[in-house]
Amino acid sequence: KNEVEQSPQNLTAQEGEFITINCSYSVGISALHWLQQHPGGGIVSLFMLSSGKKKHGRLIATINIQEKHSSLHITASHPRDSAVYICAGLLSNTGNQFYFGTGTSLTVIP
Amino acid sequence: NAGVTQTPKFRILKIGQSMTLQCAQDMNHNYMYWYRQDPGMGLKLIYYSVGAGITDKGEVPNGYNVSRSTTEDFPLRLELAAPSQTSVYFCASSSSRTGGEKLFFGSGTQLSVL
């Protein structure tokens, strides 16, 4: 069992749709990162959360510490949002090691 | 700032050969990491470092070695390459244990062991 679970694994949306990607984890968390990996393979950091909510442009990330759950939302999705989205958690009992979800592959169709 | 520079981008090795993947960052980050990414799996931590001279094993360290003689550089050594080491490797750095506001990744190395 993965310490960090993501859903869905794959997601196809029409341009303009509101998108939600979910991340859940098994134990307490010190920090959670949302990452974006483009088809070329490069990985870019989107957000770091330890509580509450953050917003950057059309991207919104939330975390619920009690429910051990985080979500990444994309409003007004665009084909350029097509990528793999990965959550990574620094779990409270794992020292300096981040645990990564397996990623959500998002395709936005024009 | 160049960020995290990782070389090479691609490499093919024969079974039993050795090689070093280079990683350098120019952000004065203490925390540096090596990950491997296999199809359908999340990134797995190979080794990490919390500062010059300090390294520790991650989840999948067998077959690899690291050193950290300077803050900037964190090379990963593969000894006696095996097909199981075929993967995409990423180096990353951060300013703090929690990753600060961002984790910074290199562009990746696609390694095939044949």
Short mmCIF file of C-alpha atoms in Angstrom, two decimals:
data_model
loop_
_atom_site.label_atom_id
_atom_site.label_comp_id
_atom_site.label_asym_id
_atom_site.label_seq_id
_atom_site.Cartn_x
_atom_site.Cartn_y
_atom_site.Cartn_z
CA LYS A 1 0.00 0.00 0.00
CA ASN A 2 1.32 3.43 -0.93
CA GLU A 3 1.60 5.94 1.84
CA VAL A 4 0.29 8.58 -0.60
CA GLU A 5 -2.61 7.73 -2.89
CA GLN A 6 -3.86 9.78 -5.82
CA SER A 7 -7.08 9.66 -7.82
CA PRO A 8 -8.07 9.50 -10.53
CA GLN A 9 -5.18 7.85 -12.35
CA ASN A 10 -6.30 9.28 -15.69
CA LEU A 11 -8.58 12.20 -16.46
CA THR A 12 -9.86 13.58 -19.75
CA ALA A 13 -11.70 16.90 -19.78
CA GLN A 14 -13.13 19.32 -22.29
CA GLU A 15 -11.56 22.73 -22.45
CA GLY A 16 -13.17 25.02 -19.90
CA GLU A 17 -14.15 22.31 -17.43
CA PHE A 18 -13.42 22.49 -13.71
CA ILE A 19 -11.00 19.74 -12.70
CA THR A 20 -10.29 18.15 -9.33
CA ILE A 21 -7.42 15.81 -8.52
CA ASN A 22 -7.31 14.14 -5.13
CA CYS A 23 -4.50 13.05 -2.85
CA SER A 24 -4.86 11.13 0.40
CA TYR A 25 -2.24 9.97 2.85
CA SER A 26 -2.10 7.47 5.63
CA VAL A 27 -0.48 9.31 8.56
CA GLY A 28 0.05 12.85 9.77
CA ILE A 29 1.82 15.18 7.41
CA SER A 30 4.41 17.94 7.80
CA ALA A 31 4.12 19.29 4.27
CA LEU A 32 2.49 18.38 0.98
CA HIS A 33 3.66 19.46 -2.46
CA TRP A 34 1.78 19.47 -5.74
CA LEU A 35 3.98 19.00 -8.81
CA GLN A 36 3.40 19.13 -12.57
CA GLN A 37 5.25 16.88 -15.00
CA HIS A 38 4.98 17.75 -18.69
CA PRO A 39 5.29 15.23 -21.53
CA GLY A 40 8.94 16.21 -21.96
CA GLY A 41 9.51 14.86 -18.45
CA GLY A 42 10.47 17.99 -16.55
CA ILE A 43 8.96 18.38 -13.07
CA VAL A 44 7.82 21.76 -11.79
CA SER A 45 6.67 22.58 -8.29
CA LEU A 46 3.19 24.16 -8.09
CA PHE A 47 2.34 24.47 -4.39
CA MET A 48 3.52 23.61 -0.93
CA LEU A 49 0.81 23.22 1.70
CA SER A 50 0.94 22.58 5.40
CA SER A 51 -2.60 23.84 6.06
CA GLY A 52 -5.48 25.67 4.42
CA LYS A 53 -5.58 26.75 0.82
CA LYS A 54 -3.38 28.38 -1.82
CA LYS A 55 -4.26 29.88 -5.19
CA HIS A 56 -2.11 30.72 -8.18
CA GLY A 57 -3.88 31.84 -11.32
CA ARG A 58 -6.36 29.11 -12.29
CA LEU A 59 -4.87 26.59 -9.86
CA ILE A 60 -6.17 26.12 -6.33
CA ALA A 61 -4.77 23.67 -3.80
CA THR A 62 -6.40 22.75 -0.50
CA ILE A 63 -5.47 20.48 2.36
CA ASN A 64 -7.59 19.05 5.19
CA ILE A 65 -5.23 17.90 7.90
CA GLN A 66 -7.88 16.06 9.94
CA GLU A 67 -9.15 14.10 6.93
CA LYS A 68 -5.61 13.48 5.61
CA HIS A 69 -6.62 14.73 2.19
CA SER A 70 -5.54 17.34 -0.34
CA SER A 71 -7.08 18.45 -3.61
CA LEU A 72 -5.76 20.29 -6.63
CA HIS A 73 -8.37 22.19 -8.64
CA ILE A 74 -7.97 23.68 -12.10
CA THR A 75 -10.59 26.21 -13.11
CA ALA A 76 -11.38 26.91 -16.79
CA SER A 77 -9.07 24.12 -17.96
CA HIS A 78 -7.00 24.61 -21.11
CA PRO A 79 -5.15 22.16 -23.37
CA ARG A 80 -1.84 23.53 -22.05
CA ASP A 81 -2.84 22.15 -18.63
CA SER A 82 -2.39 18.64 -20.06
CA ALA A 83 0.29 17.04 -17.92
CA VAL A 84 0.81 14.57 -15.10
CA TYR A 85 0.05 16.02 -11.66
CA ILE A 86 1.82 14.49 -8.69
CA CYS A 87 1.38 14.99 -4.97
CA ALA A 88 4.27 14.42 -2.59
CA GLY A 89 3.93 14.23 1.18
CA LEU A 90 6.50 14.65 3.90
CA LEU A 91 4.85 12.33 6.36
CA SER A 92 5.27 13.01 10.06
CA ASN A 93 6.87 9.63 10.80
CA THR A 94 9.27 9.45 7.85
CA GLY A 95 12.09 11.82 8.73
CA ASN A 96 13.35 13.58 5.61
CA GLN A 97 11.71 11.37 3.00
CA PHE A 98 8.94 12.56 0.71
CA TYR A 99 6.45 9.96 -0.50
CA PHE A 100 5.02 10.48 -3.96
CA GLY A 101 1.69 9.56 -5.45
CA THR A 102 1.72 7.72 -8.78
CA GLY A 103 0.37 10.77 -10.58
CA THR A 104 -2.79 11.80 -12.39
CA SER A 105 -2.49 12.05 -16.16
CA LEU A 106 -4.68 14.93 -17.34
CA THR A 107 -5.65 15.49 -20.97
CA VAL A 108 -7.66 18.59 -21.83
CA ILE A 109 -9.33 18.40 -25.22
CA PRO A 110 -9.99 21.62 -27.19
CA ASN B 1 20.05 31.20 -11.60
CA ALA B 2 20.40 27.89 -13.41
CA GLY B 3 18.52 26.01 -10.67
CA VAL B 4 19.29 22.29 -10.66
CA THR B 5 21.54 21.08 -13.46
CA GLN B 6 21.59 17.35 -14.12
CA THR B 7 23.71 15.49 -16.66
CA PRO B 8 23.60 13.48 -18.84
CA LYS B 9 20.06 13.53 -20.28
CA PHE B 10 20.32 10.08 -21.81
CA ARG B 11 22.67 7.15 -21.33
CA ILE B 12 22.83 3.54 -22.38
CA LEU B 13 24.97 1.22 -20.28
CA LYS B 14 25.94 -2.39 -20.67
CA ILE B 15 25.37 -4.74 -17.74
CA GLY B 16 28.26 -4.42 -15.30
CA GLN B 17 29.39 -0.97 -16.41
CA SER B 18 29.55 1.95 -13.99
CA MET B 19 28.68 5.59 -14.35
CA THR B 20 28.12 8.78 -12.40
CA LEU B 21 25.08 11.01 -12.77
CA GLN B 22 25.99 14.60 -12.04
CA CYS B 23 23.79 17.05 -10.16
CA ALA B 24 24.56 20.64 -9.24
CA GLN B 25 22.45 23.44 -7.80
CA ASP B 26 23.28 27.12 -7.47
CA MET B 27 20.65 28.09 -4.87
CA ASN B 28 22.73 27.27 -1.78
CA HIS B 29 20.23 24.57 -0.80
CA ASN B 30 21.22 22.21 1.98
CA TYR B 31 18.74 19.48 1.04
CA MET B 32 19.42 17.44 -2.09
CA TYR B 33 17.78 14.25 -3.27
CA TRP B 34 18.09 11.55 -5.89
CA TYR B 35 14.91 9.85 -7.12
CA ARG B 36 14.10 7.23 -9.69
CA GLN B 37 10.84 7.16 -11.61
CA ASP B 38 9.57 3.88 -13.05
CA PRO B 39 6.45 3.55 -15.22
CA GLY B 40 3.27 3.50 -13.14
CA MET B 41 5.15 4.12 -9.91
CA GLY B 42 5.66 7.22 -7.84
CA LEU B 43 9.12 8.69 -7.54
CA LYS B 44 11.23 6.66 -5.13
CA LEU B 45 13.99 8.16 -3.02
CA ILE B 46 17.43 6.63 -3.58
CA TYR B 47 19.63 8.83 -1.39
CA TYR B 48 19.42 12.26 0.13
CA SER B 49 21.71 14.78 1.78
CA VAL B 50 21.04 17.47 4.37
CA GLY B 51 24.32 19.27 3.84
CA ALA B 52 27.91 18.88 2.74
CA GLY B 53 29.39 15.71 4.17
CA ILE B 54 26.02 14.30 5.29
CA THR B 55 24.16 11.70 3.27
CA ASP B 56 21.60 9.02 4.07
CA LYS B 57 19.80 6.17 2.36
CA GLY B 58 16.31 6.47 1.04
CA GLU B 59 13.82 3.81 0.10
CA VAL B 60 15.78 2.13 -2.75
CA PRO B 61 19.54 2.63 -2.20
CA ASN B 62 20.89 -0.76 -3.31
CA GLY B 63 23.29 -0.55 -6.23
CA TYR B 64 23.94 3.18 -5.80
CA ASN B 65 26.33 5.42 -3.93
CA VAL B 66 26.49 9.15 -3.32
CA SER B 67 28.86 11.75 -1.95
CA ARG B 68 28.39 15.39 -0.98
CA SER B 69 31.71 17.17 -0.71
CA THR B 70 30.26 20.62 -1.46
CA THR B 71 26.90 22.31 -0.98
CA GLU B 72 26.48 22.60 -4.76
CA ASP B 73 27.19 19.08 -6.00
CA PHE B 74 25.52 15.75 -5.28
CA PRO B 75 26.65 13.03 -7.73
CA LEU B 76 25.02 9.60 -7.90
CA ARG B 77 27.25 6.64 -8.69
CA LEU B 78 25.94 3.43 -10.23
CA GLU B 79 28.28 0.52 -9.73
CA LEU B 80 27.91 -2.68 -11.74
CA ALA B 81 24.81 -1.59 -13.64
CA ALA B 82 21.91 -4.05 -13.81
CA PRO B 83 18.77 -4.07 -16.01
CA SER B 84 16.72 -3.29 -12.87
CA GLN B 85 18.39 0.12 -12.81
CA THR B 86 16.80 1.09 -16.11
CA SER B 87 14.75 4.11 -15.09
CA VAL B 88 14.45 7.87 -15.25
CA TYR B 89 16.52 9.57 -12.56
CA PHE B 90 15.80 12.98 -11.07
CA CYS B 91 17.93 15.09 -8.81
CA ALA B 92 16.12 17.64 -6.63
CA SER B 93 16.96 20.27 -4.07
CA SER B 94 15.17 22.33 -1.47
CA SER B 95 15.91 25.00 1.08
CA SER B 96 14.45 23.12 4.02
CA ARG B 97 13.28 19.73 5.28
CA THR B 98 9.68 20.49 4.30
CA GLY B 99 10.77 21.53 0.83
CA GLY B 100 10.34 25.23 1.44
CA GLU B 101 7.91 26.86 -0.96
CA LYS B 102 9.20 24.74 -3.82
CA LEU B 103 11.06 21.59 -4.61
CA PHE B 104 13.46 22.16 -7.51
CA PHE B 105 14.07 19.32 -9.94
CA GLY B 106 16.69 18.67 -12.56
CA SER B 107 15.57 17.79 -16.09
CA GLY B 108 16.07 14.06 -15.57
CA THR B 109 18.34 11.33 -16.92
CA GLN B 110 16.88 8.49 -18.95
CA LEU B 111 19.10 5.47 -18.29
CA SER B 112 18.87 2.14 -20.06
CA VAL B 113 20.93 -0.87 -18.96
CA LEU B 114 21.14 -3.53 -21.63
#
